[in-house]
Coordinates of C-alpha atoms in Angstrom, one line a residue:
M1 CA 11.7 -13.4 -11.9
A2 CA 11.5 -15.6 -8.8
I3 CA 14.0 -17.4 -6.6
T4 CA 13.6 -21.2 -7.2
R5 CA 16.4 -22.2 -4.8
L6 CA 17.9 -20.5 -1.8
V7 CA 20.9 -21.8 0.1
L8 CA 22.2 -20.4 3.3
T9 CA 25.6 -21.4 4.7
D10 CA 26.6 -20.1 8.2
F11 CA 24.3 -17.2 7.8
R12 CA 23.0 -15.8 11.1
N13 CA 21.5 -18.8 13.0
H14 CA 21.3 -21.0 9.9
E15 CA 24.2 -23.4 9.5
D16 CA 23.1 -25.1 6.3
A17 CA 19.6 -24.5 4.9
V18 CA 18.1 -25.1 1.5
L19 CA 14.7 -23.7 0.4
S20 CA 12.9 -24.4 -2.9
P21 CA 10.2 -21.8 -3.0
G22 CA 7.4 -21.5 -5.6
P23 CA 6.8 -18.4 -7.7
G24 CA 4.1 -16.9 -5.5
F25 CA 3.6 -16.7 -1.7
V26 CA 6.4 -18.0 0.5
V27 CA 5.2 -18.2 4.1
L28 CA 7.7 -18.5 7.0
A29 CA 6.0 -19.2 10.4
G30 CA 7.7 -19.8 13.7
E31 CA 8.3 -18.4 17.2
N32 CA 10.2 -15.1 17.8
G33 CA 13.9 -15.6 17.4
A34 CA 13.6 -18.8 15.3
G35 CA 15.4 -17.1 12.3
K36 CA 12.5 -16.0 10.0
T37 CA 13.7 -12.5 9.5
N38 CA 17.2 -13.8 8.9
I39 CA 15.9 -15.6 5.8
L40 CA 14.4 -12.4 4.6
E41 CA 17.7 -10.6 5.2
A42 CA 19.5 -13.2 3.2
V43 CA 17.1 -12.6 0.2
S44 CA 17.6 -8.8 0.6
L45 CA 21.3 -9.2 0.2
L46 CA 20.7 -10.5 -3.4
A47 CA 20.1 -6.9 -4.3
P48 CA 22.5 -3.9 -4.1
G49 CA 23.0 -2.4 -0.7
R50 CA 23.4 -3.6 2.9
G51 CA 20.2 -5.5 3.2
L52 CA 17.1 -4.9 5.3
R53 CA 19.0 -4.7 8.6
R54 CA 21.9 -2.5 7.2
A55 CA 24.2 -4.7 9.2
S56 CA 28.0 -5.0 8.8
V57 CA 29.2 -8.0 6.8
S58 CA 30.9 -9.6 9.8
E59 CA 27.7 -9.5 11.8
M60 CA 26.0 -11.9 9.4
A61 CA 28.3 -14.8 10.0
R62 CA 27.0 -17.5 12.3
Q63 CA 28.4 -17.5 15.8
G64 CA 30.5 -20.6 16.2
G65 CA 30.7 -21.0 12.4
S66 CA 33.7 -20.7 10.1
G67 CA 33.8 -16.9 10.3
G68 CA 32.4 -16.4 6.8
F69 CA 29.0 -17.0 5.3
G70 CA 27.3 -17.6 2.0
V71 CA 23.9 -16.8 0.4
A72 CA 23.2 -18.4 -3.0
A73 CA 20.1 -18.3 -5.2
R74 CA 18.9 -19.7 -8.5
L75 CA 16.8 -17.4 -10.7
G76 CA 15.7 -19.3 -13.7
D77 CA 19.0 -20.3 -15.4
V78 CA 21.0 -17.7 -13.5
D79 CA 23.0 -18.3 -10.3
I80 CA 23.8 -15.4 -8.0
G81 CA 25.4 -15.3 -4.6
T82 CA 27.0 -13.2 -2.0
G83 CA 29.0 -13.8 1.2
A84 CA 32.3 -13.4 2.9
Q85 CA 35.4 -15.5 3.4
P86 CA 36.7 -16.3 6.9
D87 CA 40.0 -14.6 6.2
A88 CA 38.2 -11.4 5.1
P89 CA 35.0 -11.3 7.2
E90 CA 34.3 -7.6 6.4
R91 CA 34.7 -7.9 2.7
R92 CA 31.5 -8.8 0.9
L93 CA 31.8 -10.8 -2.3
V94 CA 29.3 -11.1 -5.1
R95 CA 29.2 -13.7 -7.9
I96 CA 26.9 -14.0 -10.9
N97 CA 27.1 -17.4 -12.7
G98 CA 30.4 -18.1 -10.9
A99 CA 32.1 -14.9 -12.0
A100 CA 33.1 -12.1 -9.5
A101 CA 30.9 -9.0 -9.9
A102 CA 30.2 -5.7 -8.2
A103 CA 27.2 -5.6 -5.8
T104 CA 25.6 -2.9 -8.1
A105 CA 25.4 -5.6 -10.9
L106 CA 22.8 -7.5 -8.8
A107 CA 20.2 -4.8 -9.8
E108 CA 20.3 -6.1 -13.4
W109 CA 18.9 -9.5 -12.3
L110 CA 16.7 -9.0 -9.2
T111 CA 14.6 -6.3 -7.6
V112 CA 13.9 -6.7 -3.9
L113 CA 11.6 -4.5 -1.8
W114 CA 10.9 -5.0 1.9
L115 CA 8.7 -3.8 4.7
T116 CA 9.8 -4.5 8.3
P117 CA 8.6 -3.5 11.8
A118 CA 11.8 -1.3 12.1
M119 CA 10.3 0.9 9.4
D120 CA 7.2 1.8 11.4
R121 CA 8.9 5.0 12.6
L122 CA 9.9 6.1 9.1
F123 CA 7.7 9.2 9.0
V124 CA 8.7 10.5 12.5
E125 CA 12.5 9.9 12.3
G126 CA 15.1 12.1 10.6
P127 CA 15.4 12.6 6.8
G128 CA 18.3 10.1 6.5
E129 CA 16.0 7.1 6.9
R130 CA 13.5 8.4 4.4
R131 CA 16.3 9.1 1.9
R132 CA 17.5 5.6 2.2
F133 CA 13.9 4.3 1.7
L134 CA 13.5 6.6 -1.3
D135 CA 16.8 5.4 -2.8
R136 CA 15.6 1.8 -2.6
L137 CA 12.4 2.8 -4.4
T138 CA 14.4 4.6 -7.0
L139 CA 16.9 1.8 -7.5
A140 CA 14.1 -0.6 -8.4
L141 CA 13.1 1.8 -11.3
A142 CA 16.6 2.9 -12.3
P143 CA 19.3 0.2 -11.7
G144 CA 22.0 2.8 -12.5
H145 CA 21.0 4.8 -9.4
A146 CA 23.3 2.7 -7.1
H147 CA 26.3 3.5 -9.3
H148 CA 25.6 7.2 -9.2
S149 CA 25.0 7.1 -5.4
N150 CA 28.3 5.3 -4.7
R151 CA 30.3 7.6 -6.9
Y152 CA 28.7 10.7 -5.4
D153 CA 29.3 9.5 -1.8
A154 CA 32.9 8.6 -2.5
A155 CA 33.7 12.0 -4.1
M156 CA 31.9 13.8 -1.2
R157 CA 34.0 12.0 1.4
Q158 CA 37.2 12.9 -0.3
R159 CA 36.1 16.6 -0.7
N160 CA 35.2 16.7 3.0
R161 CA 38.7 15.3 3.9
I162 CA 40.4 17.9 1.8
L163 CA 38.5 20.8 3.3
A164 CA 39.3 19.5 6.8
E165 CA 43.0 19.5 6.2
D166 CA 45.3 22.3 7.5
G167 CA 46.7 24.7 4.9
P168 CA 45.4 25.7 1.5
P169 CA 43.7 22.8 -0.4
D170 CA 44.7 21.5 -3.8
L171 CA 42.2 23.5 -5.9
G172 CA 42.7 21.4 -9.0
W173 CA 41.8 18.2 -7.1
L174 CA 39.0 19.9 -5.2
G175 CA 37.5 21.1 -8.5
A176 CA 37.7 17.6 -10.0
L177 CA 35.9 16.1 -7.0
E178 CA 33.2 18.8 -7.2
A179 CA 32.7 18.1 -10.9
R180 CA 32.3 14.4 -10.1
M181 CA 29.8 15.2 -7.4
A182 CA 27.9 17.5 -9.7
E183 CA 27.7 14.9 -12.5
H184 CA 26.5 12.1 -10.2
G185 CA 24.4 14.3 -8.0
A186 CA 22.4 15.6 -10.9
A187 CA 21.7 12.0 -12.0
I188 CA 20.6 11.1 -8.4
E189 CA 18.2 14.0 -8.2
A190 CA 16.7 13.4 -11.6
A191 CA 16.1 9.6 -10.9
R192 CA 14.6 10.4 -7.4
R193 CA 12.3 13.0 -8.8
D194 CA 11.2 10.7 -11.6
A195 CA 10.4 7.9 -9.1
V196 CA 8.5 10.3 -6.8
T197 CA 6.5 11.8 -9.6
A198 CA 5.6 8.4 -11.2
L199 CA 4.7 6.8 -7.8
G200 CA 2.8 9.9 -6.7
E201 CA 0.7 9.9 -9.8
R202 CA -0.1 6.2 -9.4
L203 CA -1.1 6.7 -5.8
A204 CA -3.3 9.7 -6.5
A205 CA -5.2 7.8 -9.3
Q206 CA -6.0 4.9 -7.1
A207 CA -9.5 4.5 -5.5
E208 CA -9.9 4.6 -1.8
G209 CA -9.4 1.2 -0.3
P210 CA -8.2 -0.7 2.8
F211 CA -4.7 0.9 2.5
A212 CA -4.3 4.6 2.8
R213 CA -3.1 6.6 -0.2
A214 CA 0.1 8.6 0.2
G215 CA 0.9 11.9 -1.4
L216 CA 4.7 12.3 -2.1
T217 CA 6.9 15.4 -2.3
L218 CA 10.7 15.6 -2.7
E219 CA 12.1 18.5 -0.7
G220 CA 15.6 19.8 -0.3
W221 CA 18.2 20.5 -2.9
A222 CA 17.0 20.5 -6.5
G223 CA 19.0 21.4 -9.6
D224 CA 21.3 20.3 -12.4
A225 CA 25.0 19.6 -12.6
D226 CA 25.9 23.3 -13.4
S227 CA 24.0 24.7 -10.4
L228 CA 25.5 22.1 -8.0
I229 CA 29.1 22.6 -9.1
R230 CA 28.6 26.4 -8.6
E231 CA 27.1 25.9 -5.1
L232 CA 29.9 23.5 -4.1
A233 CA 32.6 26.0 -5.2
E234 CA 30.9 28.9 -3.5
G235 CA 30.3 26.9 -0.3
R236 CA 33.9 25.6 0.4
R237 CA 34.5 27.9 3.3
R238 CA 31.1 27.3 4.8
D239 CA 31.5 23.5 4.4
A240 CA 35.0 23.5 5.9
A241 CA 33.6 25.3 9.0
A242 CA 30.7 22.9 9.2
G243 CA 32.8 19.8 8.7
R244 CA 30.4 18.5 6.0
T245 CA 28.9 19.3 2.6
L246 CA 25.8 21.4 3.0
A247 CA 24.5 21.4 -0.6
G248 CA 23.5 18.4 -2.8
P249 CA 21.1 15.6 -3.1
H250 CA 22.3 14.0 0.2
R251 CA 20.3 16.8 1.9
A252 CA 16.9 15.8 0.3
D253 CA 13.9 14.5 2.2
L254 CA 10.8 12.6 1.2
I255 CA 7.7 14.2 2.5
V256 CA 4.6 12.0 2.8
T257 CA 1.0 13.1 3.3
H258 CA -2.2 11.1 4.0
L259 CA -4.2 12.1 1.0
G260 CA -7.6 11.0 2.5
K261 CA -7.1 13.3 5.5
G262 CA -4.9 15.9 4.0
Q263 CA -2.5 15.4 6.9
P264 CA 1.3 15.0 7.1
A265 CA 2.2 11.4 7.8
H266 CA 4.2 12.2 10.9
L267 CA 1.0 13.6 12.5
C268 CA -1.0 10.5 11.7
S269 CA -1.7 7.7 14.2
T270 CA 0.6 4.7 14.3
G271 CA -2.0 2.5 12.5
E272 CA -2.5 5.1 9.8
Q273 CA 1.3 5.4 9.3
K274 CA 1.5 1.6 8.8
A275 CA -1.4 1.7 6.3
L276 CA 0.3 4.5 4.4
L277 CA 3.6 2.7 4.3
L278 CA 2.0 -0.6 3.2
G279 CA -0.1 1.1 0.5
L280 CA 3.0 3.0 -0.8
V281 CA 5.1 -0.2 -1.0
L282 CA 2.3 -2.1 -2.8
A283 CA 1.8 0.7 -5.3
H284 CA 5.5 0.9 -5.9
A285 CA 5.8 -2.9 -6.5
E286 CA 3.0 -2.6 -9.2
L287 CA 4.8 0.4 -10.8
V288 CA 8.1 -1.6 -10.9
A289 CA 6.4 -4.6 -12.6
E290 CA 4.8 -2.3 -15.2
R291 CA 8.0 -0.2 -15.9
V292 CA 10.7 -2.8 -15.6
G293 CA 8.7 -5.7 -17.0
R294 CA 9.3 -8.0 -14.0
A295 CA 7.7 -8.1 -10.7
P296 CA 9.9 -7.4 -7.7
I297 CA 10.4 -9.8 -4.9
L298 CA 8.5 -8.5 -1.8
L299 CA 9.7 -9.2 1.7
L300 CA 7.0 -8.5 4.3
D301 CA 8.2 -9.1 7.9
E302 CA 5.5 -9.6 10.5
V303 CA 3.0 -7.5 8.4
A304 CA 0.0 -9.8 8.8
A305 CA 0.0 -9.4 12.6
H306 CA -0.8 -5.7 12.4
L307 CA -3.8 -6.1 10.1
D308 CA -7.4 -7.1 11.0
P309 CA -8.7 -10.2 9.1
S310 CA -10.4 -8.2 6.4
R311 CA -7.3 -6.2 5.6
R312 CA -5.2 -9.3 5.6
A313 CA -7.5 -10.9 3.1
A314 CA -7.4 -7.7 1.0
L315 CA -3.6 -7.7 1.1
F316 CA -3.3 -11.4 0.0
D317 CA -5.8 -10.8 -2.8
R318 CA -3.9 -7.7 -4.0
L319 CA -0.6 -9.6 -4.0
S320 CA -1.9 -12.8 -5.6
G321 CA -0.3 -13.5 -8.9
K322 CA 1.9 -10.4 -8.6
G323 CA 5.2 -12.2 -8.2
Q324 CA 7.1 -13.8 -5.3
V325 CA 6.1 -12.6 -1.9
W326 CA 7.9 -13.7 1.3
M327 CA 6.0 -13.2 4.5
T328 CA 6.8 -14.0 8.1
G329 CA 4.6 -14.5 11.2
T330 CA 4.6 -16.1 14.6
E331 CA 1.4 -18.0 13.8
A332 CA 0.6 -20.0 10.7
A333 CA -3.1 -19.2 11.3
L334 CA -2.4 -15.6 10.2
F335 CA -1.9 -16.9 6.6
E336 CA -4.9 -19.1 6.3
A337 CA -6.4 -16.8 3.6
V338 CA -3.2 -17.1 1.5
P339 CA -3.9 -19.1 -1.7
G340 CA -3.4 -22.8 -1.4
D341 CA -0.5 -22.9 -3.9
A342 CA 1.7 -21.0 -1.4
T343 CA 5.1 -22.5 -0.3
R344 CA 4.9 -22.8 3.5
Y345 CA 7.8 -23.4 5.9
H346 CA 8.0 -23.8 9.7
V347 CA 11.2 -22.2 11.1
A348 CA 12.5 -23.3 14.5
H349 CA 16.0 -22.7 16.0
G350 CA 17.6 -22.3 12.6
A351 CA 15.9 -25.3 11.1
I352 CA 13.6 -24.7 8.1
L353 CA 11.0 -27.5 7.5
P354 CA 8.3 -27.7 4.9
D355 CA 4.9 -27.1 6.5

């Protein structure tokens, strides 16, 4: 499913913008700071989560605007939108066909994946960033993953607060929270493991090509609901002393290996890491299309600038006919090899003009 109409109101540096993209490539060219990535961020907000920048809701409102913002899209005969009102700038609202909905409900209509320059350090940073990346991959294959993650995190926060209080805790309430964490935690671990296994098998079966193949391993906590509830109960004193919960799927890590070299991704060169990440995202998009029955929307921010001409052509060829792909770049010439039916825009100072 592709976006056929996108409307931005007081979003970032876009006061009032309307785009009517086609079903394939959507090219956004313009100078740095023109607002290209802001458009990708707006699209990313049409899926569950905090978007590709993980910004607070109030940060997205245009400076000098009303204080709120709106992002609305048409998908076939379905209208979805998100935004904030000026009187509640930190509260994100979601509507589907005019009716209020939870952000997690967006996963039923749209799958959005992205690759940005900020992700270049994914393999050398801490496990938190890789977990968030893995959860986006998992959510695309299992829409219920967002529900389990939200419930698990809420229960864990409450448990941590109880353990931090002076005096003996309410054991009944503590046990109920741990049971909730165990239920949702087991579902999180199972969904992640299924995603890692399926994607890993797909990558391993691919032939060597212009984009490196990644080997994937899920490390950290692994178990079922019974084992987690037991670990949580036994670890109360330890967790109280640490000030956080030390067992559960929130401690997992995604380990990536360069299959061609048999080398951990964090030891690879910067160029190799980018190739690994791009190959991983492309394989995942194909897996989602096969499993879910609809191609995800891909957001590729400044990806063409880091590829030589042959790899750019290979990228465009692999993505052709695979769904809607939004790409940004400072020079329109970077996208000369994109098929002629692409929708092309020039972005300048918040203005979006057909190119």
